Amino acid sequence: MNPFRAPYSRTIRAVLAVMLVSLPSIAAAQSAVSATDRVAGWRSDIAFWIDQVKKQHYVYKSKPLPPALLKAADDLSKNIPRYSDDRMLFEMTRLSAYVGDGHTYVLPLAAQRFMGSVIPIRFYLFSDGMFVIDAKPGYEKWIGSELVSIANTPTARIIERMKPTISSDNKFAYKWIGPPFLNLKGIIEGVTEQSFSDSIPVTLRDRNGKTQHVKFVTGPPPRMEGVPKLMASRLAGAPPAPLWLRDVRRNFWMAPQSDGSLYVQFNQVANDEGHTLKQAGAELDSVLSRTRPAKIILDVRHNNGGNSYLYPPIIDALSSWETSVPTGQLYVVTGRNTFSAAQNFITQLDKRTRAIFVGEPSSSKPNFVGEENDLQLPWSGAIISISNRYHENIPGDTRPWIEPDIKVELSSKDYFANRDPVLERLSR
């Protein structure tokens, strides 16, 4: 089985440092806050966030904020006394979703006054349902179980309630961001519309098909890593990882295949330590010039962005190969974790090459508002971003995503059996 912890992109990395703050100091700060101060503090955070959106957001610094956002902010301000701090963090994320892009967000955990609480399991939404794909030590037996409900709220209803709360560029982003955050107490309170103390009832269908009613005690969140590293981690005794999960810690690598094709995995638009993407592009160009493969499989399923100024050498190498091998086939494998600078990359491939797209849609679109502009809410300390740049890769392109030419989704059966349906499809 493949434990998986959370789909955190570069958009969420800043939270990791905050999560290293000691729990005792946070607890002390929280206990020292009176109810009156707490309400005033959250209201000041809401006002600060709205003011910064007006000043900095690419769209709303020059036009009025959506009336629905202002009403939601007013309603949230009134509800502060009855919402827990965990839920307030989640409701702030819901507020940011009204802005309408994936780079404007409020992280729903790790504020300076409180870190939030989690149940000890994490979820991933496969094509055949929501399943547990990671657990804290002592709870591993639940990995592989399907989520039936939380606090008597069915999974399907949870998903529908979650969709409009996710900051996103298109309708697929909720699959990436939502489910792995569903272990957070504040999110569970928001999507079930209930409040909890220190335990939360969860109904699971275990690997034997038996329905299990479990009460999970909440606790502090663990330190988290990004989705590629965590999808690739293995339980003791598990078979070797499939190729797409075999070496996710490197930003760029290649592997010739037995059928003569070249598999290329591009995991981050960033330089590795001691190895730049410029060097990677030169190496790719050299391999392609020497071997002239008839097929390239370029996998960007793990690539959630980085620096768009760094990827041109990769595109140049692929363009030269296409010119020298006119019948060659370039397959670009995308997924829900393909975002930000990786979206710019695949859009340029769509524009400049004969790329055939495979897999599931990315979480962005060819032209999008998106740039991280990290800030911190002054009272709670929650980490936020307000997007202040527009990326136009193809003028006039209004597509909400690049539609895969060959659609392939990952099922729980594939994942837990260590199978990759994408590469199986392309090797036929």
Short mmCIF file of C-alpha atoms in Angstrom, two decimals:
data_model
loop_
_atom_site.label_atom_id
_atom_site.label_comp_id
_atom_site.label_asym_id
_atom_site.label_seq_id
_atom_site.Cartn_x
_atom_site.Cartn_y
_atom_site.Cartn_z
CA MET A 1 0.00 0.00 0.00
CA ASN A 2 1.06 3.56 -0.62
CA PRO A 3 0.61 5.91 2.35
CA PHE A 4 -0.14 9.45 1.28
CA ARG A 5 -0.32 12.45 3.54
CA ALA A 6 -1.38 15.68 1.86
CA PRO A 7 -1.37 17.32 -1.58
CA TYR A 8 0.50 20.42 -0.53
CA SER A 9 1.97 22.43 -3.38
CA ARG A 10 4.45 25.28 -3.35
CA THR A 11 1.36 27.34 -2.50
CA ILE A 12 1.25 25.63 0.86
CA ARG A 13 4.91 25.12 1.68
CA ALA A 14 5.15 28.24 3.82
CA VAL A 15 2.93 26.57 6.39
CA LEU A 16 5.55 23.95 7.17
CA ALA A 17 7.80 26.43 8.95
CA VAL A 18 4.87 27.72 11.01
CA MET A 19 4.01 24.18 12.06
CA LEU A 20 7.36 23.94 13.82
CA VAL A 21 6.18 26.46 16.43
CA SER A 22 6.01 24.73 19.82
CA LEU A 23 2.57 23.58 20.90
CA PRO A 24 2.93 24.79 24.52
CA SER A 25 3.56 28.38 23.40
CA ILE A 26 0.52 28.28 21.13
CA ALA A 27 -1.67 26.81 23.86
CA ALA A 28 -0.54 29.49 26.29
CA ALA A 29 -1.32 32.25 23.83
CA GLN A 30 -4.72 30.78 23.10
CA SER A 31 -5.68 30.43 26.77
CA ALA A 32 -4.75 34.05 27.40
CA VAL A 33 -7.25 35.37 24.85
CA SER A 34 -10.64 36.41 26.23
CA ALA A 35 -13.83 35.77 24.28
CA THR A 36 -14.15 39.50 23.55
CA ASP A 37 -10.57 39.77 22.35
CA ARG A 38 -11.04 36.67 20.22
CA VAL A 39 -14.06 38.10 18.38
CA ALA A 40 -12.32 41.43 17.89
CA GLY A 41 -9.19 39.64 16.71
CA TRP A 42 -10.95 37.57 14.07
CA ARG A 43 -12.91 40.60 12.89
CA SER A 44 -9.67 42.51 12.48
CA ASP A 45 -8.29 39.63 10.40
CA ILE A 46 -11.35 39.65 8.15
CA ALA A 47 -11.06 43.41 7.67
CA PHE A 48 -7.31 43.16 6.98
CA TRP A 49 -7.84 40.39 4.42
CA ILE A 50 -10.53 42.34 2.55
CA ASP A 51 -8.37 45.48 2.56
CA GLN A 52 -5.39 43.57 1.13
CA VAL A 53 -7.50 41.97 -1.61
CA LYS A 54 -8.66 45.45 -2.63
CA LYS A 55 -5.09 46.75 -2.67
CA GLN A 56 -3.23 43.83 -4.22
CA HIS A 57 -5.39 41.41 -6.19
CA TYR A 58 -4.82 41.59 -9.94
CA VAL A 59 -8.56 41.93 -10.67
CA TYR A 60 -10.04 43.55 -7.57
CA LYS A 61 -7.54 46.34 -7.09
CA SER A 62 -9.34 48.03 -9.99
CA LYS A 63 -12.95 46.83 -9.61
CA PRO A 64 -15.40 46.31 -6.75
CA LEU A 65 -15.33 43.10 -4.77
CA PRO A 66 -18.14 40.62 -5.53
CA PRO A 67 -21.24 41.38 -3.45
CA ALA A 68 -21.42 37.68 -2.49
CA LEU A 69 -17.95 37.92 -0.96
CA LEU A 70 -18.84 41.01 1.08
CA LYS A 71 -22.03 39.35 2.33
CA ALA A 72 -20.12 36.19 3.24
CA ALA A 73 -17.57 38.28 5.15
CA ASP A 74 -20.34 40.05 7.05
CA ASP A 75 -22.04 36.75 7.90
CA LEU A 76 -18.74 35.24 9.04
CA SER A 77 -18.08 38.22 11.29
CA LYS A 78 -21.45 37.67 12.99
CA ASN A 79 -20.79 33.93 13.45
CA ILE A 80 -17.38 34.23 15.15
CA PRO A 81 -18.80 33.71 18.70
CA ARG A 82 -20.31 30.33 17.79
CA TYR A 83 -17.47 29.02 15.59
CA SER A 84 -14.36 27.37 16.96
CA ASP A 85 -10.97 28.74 15.93
CA ASP A 86 -10.47 25.63 13.81
CA ARG A 87 -13.67 26.38 11.96
CA MET A 88 -12.78 30.05 11.60
CA LEU A 89 -9.63 29.06 9.73
CA PHE A 90 -11.74 26.96 7.39
CA GLU A 91 -14.33 29.72 6.95
CA MET A 92 -11.54 32.11 5.98
CA THR A 93 -10.53 29.64 3.26
CA ARG A 94 -14.15 29.60 2.10
CA LEU A 95 -14.07 33.40 1.98
CA SER A 96 -10.96 33.40 -0.21
CA ALA A 97 -12.65 31.04 -2.68
CA TYR A 98 -15.05 33.86 -3.65
CA VAL A 99 -12.12 35.66 -5.29
CA GLY A 100 -11.99 32.96 -7.94
CA ASP A 101 -8.38 31.89 -8.47
CA GLY A 102 -6.15 29.17 -7.09
CA HIS A 103 -3.35 31.41 -5.83
CA THR A 104 -5.54 33.53 -3.56
CA TYR A 105 -6.03 31.45 -0.44
CA VAL A 106 -6.03 31.26 3.34
CA LEU A 107 -4.41 28.14 4.76
CA PRO A 108 -6.83 26.33 7.09
CA LEU A 109 -4.18 25.35 9.66
CA ALA A 110 -1.08 26.49 11.52
CA ALA A 111 -1.87 29.96 12.83
CA GLN A 112 0.31 31.61 15.45
CA ARG A 113 -2.31 31.32 18.20
CA PHE A 114 -3.45 27.75 17.46
CA MET A 115 -2.35 25.01 15.10
CA GLY A 116 -5.66 23.29 14.50
CA SER A 117 -6.64 19.72 15.28
CA VAL A 118 -6.73 16.65 13.04
CA ILE A 119 -8.05 13.12 13.09
CA PRO A 120 -5.28 10.52 12.57
CA ILE A 121 -6.16 9.47 9.01
CA ARG A 122 -6.04 11.17 5.59
CA PHE A 123 -8.07 10.75 2.44
CA TYR A 124 -7.70 10.77 -1.33
CA LEU A 125 -10.53 10.93 -3.88
CA PHE A 126 -10.11 8.13 -6.41
CA SER A 127 -12.33 7.43 -9.41
CA ASP A 128 -14.24 4.86 -7.30
CA GLY A 129 -14.59 6.78 -4.04
CA MET A 130 -12.84 8.48 -1.12
CA PHE A 131 -10.33 6.23 0.64
CA VAL A 132 -7.92 6.39 3.57
CA ILE A 133 -4.42 6.52 2.14
CA ASP A 134 -2.37 7.48 5.20
CA ALA A 135 -2.60 7.20 8.97
CA LYS A 136 -0.63 8.13 12.04
CA PRO A 137 1.27 5.32 13.78
CA GLY A 138 -1.18 2.98 15.47
CA TYR A 139 -3.96 3.64 12.96
CA GLU A 140 -2.43 2.00 9.87
CA LYS A 141 -5.11 -0.70 9.80
CA TRP A 142 -7.54 1.85 8.35
CA ILE A 143 -5.43 2.47 5.24
CA GLY A 144 -7.35 1.14 2.26
CA SER A 145 -10.76 1.73 3.87
CA GLU A 146 -13.45 3.69 2.03
CA LEU A 147 -15.02 6.73 3.68
CA VAL A 148 -18.79 6.26 4.09
CA SER A 149 -19.60 9.29 6.24
CA ILE A 150 -18.34 11.69 8.87
CA ALA A 151 -20.73 12.52 11.71
CA ASN A 152 -23.56 10.92 9.68
CA THR A 153 -22.87 13.22 6.72
CA PRO A 154 -22.44 11.02 3.60
CA THR A 155 -19.27 11.32 1.56
CA ALA A 156 -21.11 12.56 -1.54
CA ARG A 157 -22.64 15.43 0.46
CA ILE A 158 -19.27 16.27 2.00
CA ILE A 159 -17.71 16.52 -1.46
CA GLU A 160 -20.48 18.79 -2.77
CA ARG A 161 -20.20 21.06 0.26
CA MET A 162 -16.44 21.15 -0.09
CA LYS A 163 -16.28 22.20 -3.76
CA PRO A 164 -17.23 25.89 -3.34
CA THR A 165 -14.84 26.33 -0.40
CA ILE A 166 -11.67 25.61 -2.43
CA SER A 167 -9.65 28.45 -3.98
CA SER A 168 -9.37 27.29 -7.57
CA ASP A 169 -8.72 28.12 -11.21
CA ASN A 170 -11.08 25.44 -12.49
CA LYS A 171 -13.55 22.82 -11.31
CA PHE A 172 -10.94 20.08 -10.82
CA ALA A 173 -8.90 21.76 -8.08
CA TYR A 174 -11.18 20.51 -5.30
CA LYS A 175 -10.00 16.94 -6.02
CA TRP A 176 -6.43 17.98 -5.33
CA ILE A 177 -6.83 20.31 -2.35
CA GLY A 178 -10.02 19.16 -0.62
CA PRO A 179 -9.85 15.48 0.36
CA PRO A 180 -6.39 15.45 2.00
CA PHE A 181 -7.41 18.44 4.14
CA LEU A 182 -10.53 16.58 5.26
CA ASN A 183 -8.77 15.33 8.39
CA LEU A 184 -8.79 18.88 9.81
CA LYS A 185 -11.34 19.42 12.56
CA GLY A 186 -12.29 22.87 11.27
CA ILE A 187 -13.03 21.58 7.78
CA ILE A 188 -15.02 18.66 9.18
CA GLU A 189 -17.07 21.10 11.26
CA GLY A 190 -17.69 23.25 8.19
CA VAL A 191 -18.75 20.50 5.77
CA THR A 192 -20.83 18.57 8.30
CA GLU A 193 -22.26 21.77 9.85
CA GLN A 194 -21.62 20.38 13.33
CA SER A 195 -19.23 21.15 16.19
CA PHE A 196 -17.00 18.69 18.02
CA SER A 197 -14.92 18.57 21.17
CA ASP A 198 -12.03 16.10 21.12
CA SER A 199 -13.43 13.21 19.05
CA ILE A 200 -15.19 12.86 15.71
CA PRO A 201 -17.34 9.89 14.57
CA VAL A 202 -16.32 8.43 11.21
CA THR A 203 -17.90 5.54 9.32
CA LEU A 204 -15.56 3.48 7.14
CA ARG A 205 -15.91 0.41 4.92
CA ASP A 206 -12.79 -1.59 5.65
CA ARG A 207 -10.72 -3.64 3.21
CA ASN A 208 -12.92 -6.68 3.91
CA GLY A 209 -16.08 -4.75 3.04
CA LYS A 210 -17.28 -4.49 6.65
CA THR A 211 -18.79 -1.22 7.85
CA GLN A 212 -16.93 0.17 10.85
CA HIS A 213 -18.07 3.01 13.12
CA VAL A 214 -15.03 4.66 14.69
CA LYS A 215 -14.54 7.65 16.97
CA PHE A 216 -11.21 9.27 16.20
CA VAL A 217 -9.66 11.48 18.86
CA THR A 218 -8.30 14.71 17.44
CA GLY A 219 -4.76 15.90 18.01
CA PRO A 220 -2.12 18.31 16.72
CA PRO A 221 -1.24 18.06 13.03
CA PRO A 222 2.01 16.31 12.13
CA ARG A 223 4.71 17.90 10.05
CA MET A 224 3.67 17.49 6.43
CA GLU A 225 5.39 16.93 3.12
CA GLY A 226 4.23 17.39 -0.45
CA VAL A 227 2.07 14.92 -2.31
CA PRO A 228 4.75 13.31 -4.52
CA LYS A 229 7.03 12.34 -1.64
CA LEU A 230 4.15 11.05 0.43
CA MET A 231 2.44 9.10 -2.33
CA ALA A 232 5.76 7.39 -2.93
CA SER A 233 6.36 6.39 0.70
CA ARG A 234 5.84 2.69 1.37
CA LEU A 235 4.49 0.60 4.20
CA ALA A 236 6.76 -2.16 5.47
CA GLY A 237 6.50 -5.18 3.19
CA ALA A 238 4.86 -3.32 0.31
CA PRO A 239 5.97 -4.13 -3.25
CA PRO A 240 8.29 -1.68 -5.03
CA ALA A 241 6.66 1.56 -6.15
CA PRO A 242 5.53 1.80 -9.78
CA LEU A 243 7.68 3.92 -12.09
CA TRP A 244 5.71 7.15 -11.61
CA LEU A 245 6.28 7.00 -7.83
CA ARG A 246 9.82 5.64 -7.88
CA ASP A 247 11.93 8.80 -7.73
CA VAL A 248 9.72 11.78 -6.89
CA ARG A 249 12.37 13.64 -4.87
CA ARG A 250 14.29 14.65 -7.98
CA ASN A 251 12.86 17.55 -9.95
CA PHE A 252 13.77 16.09 -13.35
CA TRP A 253 14.91 12.63 -14.50
CA MET A 254 14.75 10.27 -17.49
CA ALA A 255 14.52 6.49 -17.94
CA PRO A 256 14.71 4.62 -21.29
CA GLN A 257 12.01 1.95 -21.57
CA SER A 258 12.24 -1.59 -22.93
CA ASP A 259 10.04 -0.71 -25.92
CA GLY A 260 12.51 2.00 -27.03
CA SER A 261 10.48 4.91 -25.67
CA LEU A 262 11.84 7.50 -23.23
CA TYR A 263 10.09 8.17 -19.95
CA VAL A 264 10.72 11.66 -18.53
CA GLN A 265 9.47 12.81 -15.14
CA PHE A 266 9.34 16.56 -14.48
CA ASN A 267 8.36 17.02 -10.83
CA GLN A 268 9.04 20.68 -10.07
CA VAL A 269 9.84 23.76 -12.14
CA ALA A 270 12.91 24.33 -10.00
CA ASN A 271 16.62 23.56 -10.01
CA ASP A 272 17.82 20.57 -8.05
CA GLU A 273 20.74 21.17 -5.74
CA GLY A 274 23.81 21.04 -7.96
CA HIS A 275 21.78 20.42 -11.12
CA THR A 276 19.84 23.12 -12.96
CA LEU A 277 16.95 22.74 -15.38
CA LYS A 278 19.20 24.33 -18.01
CA GLN A 279 21.55 21.40 -17.56
CA ALA A 280 18.60 18.99 -17.57
CA GLY A 281 17.43 20.47 -20.87
CA ALA A 282 20.87 20.03 -22.41
CA GLU A 283 20.99 16.41 -21.22
CA LEU A 284 17.51 15.74 -22.61
CA ASP A 285 18.51 17.27 -25.93
CA SER A 286 21.62 15.09 -26.04
CA VAL A 287 19.71 11.88 -25.29
CA LEU A 288 17.03 12.70 -27.87
CA SER A 289 19.59 13.59 -30.53
CA ARG A 290 21.52 10.37 -29.94
CA THR A 291 18.65 7.86 -29.52
CA ARG A 292 15.87 9.52 -31.55
CA PRO A 293 13.05 7.65 -29.76
CA ALA A 294 9.75 7.25 -31.55
CA LYS A 295 7.83 7.95 -28.34
CA ILE A 296 8.36 10.19 -25.31
CA ILE A 297 6.22 9.99 -22.18
CA LEU A 298 6.58 13.25 -20.24
CA ASP A 299 5.02 12.91 -16.79
CA VAL A 300 4.07 16.11 -14.91
CA ARG A 301 1.48 14.61 -12.57
CA HIS A 302 3.53 15.61 -9.51
CA ASN A 303 4.49 19.06 -10.77
CA ASN A 304 2.72 21.79 -8.80
CA GLY A 305 4.78 24.73 -10.09
CA GLY A 306 7.88 26.77 -9.40
CA ASN A 307 9.66 29.29 -11.60
CA SER A 308 8.33 29.60 -15.15
CA TYR A 309 11.57 31.19 -16.34
CA LEU A 310 13.39 27.88 -15.88
CA TYR A 311 11.55 25.46 -18.18
CA PRO A 312 12.35 26.80 -21.73
CA PRO A 313 15.39 24.47 -22.18
CA ILE A 314 13.07 21.48 -21.71
CA ILE A 315 10.61 22.76 -24.32
CA ASP A 316 13.44 23.61 -26.72
CA ALA A 317 14.80 20.06 -26.51
CA LEU A 318 11.38 18.56 -27.17
CA SER A 319 10.73 20.92 -30.10
CA SER A 320 14.07 19.99 -31.70
CA TRP A 321 13.25 16.29 -31.31
CA GLU A 322 9.88 16.78 -33.01
CA THR A 323 11.60 18.46 -35.95
CA SER A 324 14.12 15.64 -36.29
CA VAL A 325 11.58 12.84 -35.76
CA PRO A 326 8.46 14.00 -37.67
CA THR A 327 6.50 10.84 -36.83
CA GLY A 328 7.46 10.91 -33.16
CA GLN A 329 4.75 10.94 -30.49
CA LEU A 330 4.98 13.10 -27.38
CA TYR A 331 2.60 12.06 -24.61
CA VAL A 332 2.22 14.55 -21.74
CA VAL A 333 0.74 13.04 -18.60
CA THR A 334 -1.14 15.57 -16.47
CA GLY A 335 -3.13 15.36 -13.25
CA ARG A 336 -4.88 17.30 -10.51
CA ASN A 337 -1.51 18.19 -8.95
CA THR A 338 -0.33 19.91 -12.17
CA PHE A 339 -0.63 23.59 -11.31
CA SER A 340 0.86 27.10 -11.52
CA ALA A 341 4.20 27.17 -13.40
CA ALA A 342 3.55 23.57 -14.45
CA GLN A 343 0.34 24.81 -16.10
CA ASN A 344 2.35 27.43 -17.97
CA PHE A 345 4.71 24.66 -19.06
CA ILE A 346 2.02 22.34 -20.44
CA THR A 347 0.25 25.27 -22.11
CA GLN A 348 3.45 26.13 -23.95
CA LEU A 349 3.76 22.49 -24.99
CA ASP A 350 0.20 22.62 -26.27
CA LYS A 351 1.09 25.74 -28.23
CA ARG A 352 4.49 24.73 -29.59
CA THR A 353 4.45 20.93 -29.99
CA ARG A 354 2.27 18.06 -31.19
CA ALA A 355 1.74 16.92 -27.59
CA ILE A 356 -0.94 14.34 -26.89
CA PHE A 357 -2.31 14.90 -23.38
CA VAL A 358 -3.06 11.90 -21.19
CA GLY A 359 -4.51 11.38 -17.71
CA GLU A 360 -6.80 13.79 -15.90
CA PRO A 361 -7.11 17.56 -16.27
CA SER A 362 -4.77 19.85 -14.39
CA SER A 363 -5.98 22.22 -11.67
CA SER A 364 -5.52 25.36 -13.77
CA LYS A 365 -6.21 26.79 -17.22
CA PRO A 366 -4.09 28.09 -20.11
CA ASN A 367 -4.52 31.73 -19.09
CA PHE A 368 -4.95 32.43 -15.39
CA VAL A 369 -4.57 34.91 -12.55
CA GLY A 370 -1.91 33.39 -10.40
CA GLU A 371 1.12 34.47 -8.42
CA GLU A 372 1.94 33.79 -4.79
CA ASN A 373 2.12 36.93 -2.71
CA ASP A 374 2.49 35.60 0.80
CA LEU A 375 1.16 37.53 3.79
CA GLN A 376 0.04 36.73 7.32
CA LEU A 377 -3.16 37.73 9.05
CA PRO A 378 -2.09 40.01 11.93
CA TRP A 379 -4.17 38.53 14.74
CA SER A 380 -4.45 34.79 14.04
CA GLY A 381 -1.21 34.50 12.11
CA ALA A 382 -2.86 32.47 9.36
CA ILE A 383 -0.81 32.32 6.16
CA ILE A 384 -2.51 33.84 3.13
CA SER A 385 -1.72 34.67 -0.49
CA ILE A 386 -3.28 37.27 -2.77
CA SER A 387 -2.61 36.79 -6.46
CA ASN A 388 -1.33 39.90 -8.19
CA ARG A 389 -0.34 38.75 -11.70
CA TYR A 390 -1.99 37.50 -14.88
CA HIS A 391 -0.39 34.75 -16.97
CA GLU A 392 -1.46 34.88 -20.62
CA ASN A 393 0.12 32.01 -22.53
CA ILE A 394 -2.26 31.95 -25.48
CA PRO A 395 -4.06 35.26 -26.16
CA GLY A 396 -7.80 34.80 -26.33
CA ASP A 397 -7.73 31.24 -25.00
CA THR A 398 -10.74 30.83 -22.71
CA ARG A 399 -10.47 27.09 -22.05
CA PRO A 400 -10.90 26.27 -18.35
CA TRP A 401 -8.33 23.46 -18.71
CA ILE A 402 -6.47 21.48 -21.36
CA GLU A 403 -8.68 18.51 -22.09
CA PRO A 404 -6.79 15.19 -22.10
CA ASP A 405 -6.86 13.48 -25.49
CA ILE A 406 -6.69 10.15 -23.64
CA LYS A 407 -8.57 10.24 -20.35
CA VAL A 408 -7.25 7.94 -17.63
CA GLU A 409 -8.20 8.13 -13.95
CA LEU A 410 -6.64 6.43 -10.95
CA SER A 411 -8.85 4.02 -9.03
CA SER A 412 -8.27 2.82 -5.48
CA LYS A 413 -7.77 -0.69 -6.84
CA ASP A 414 -4.96 0.55 -9.10
CA TYR A 415 -3.31 2.58 -6.36
CA PHE A 416 -3.32 -0.06 -3.66
CA ALA A 417 -2.19 -2.71 -6.17
CA ASN A 418 0.75 -0.47 -7.18
CA ARG A 419 -0.46 -0.19 -10.74
CA ASP A 420 -0.25 2.86 -13.01
CA PRO A 421 -3.15 2.80 -15.50
CA VAL A 422 -1.60 5.66 -17.50
CA LEU A 423 1.63 3.88 -18.36
CA GLU A 424 -0.25 0.63 -18.89
CA ARG A 425 -2.46 2.41 -21.42
CA LEU A 426 0.50 3.98 -23.22
CA SER A 427 2.45 0.72 -23.38
CA ARG A 428 -0.24 -1.12 -25.35
#
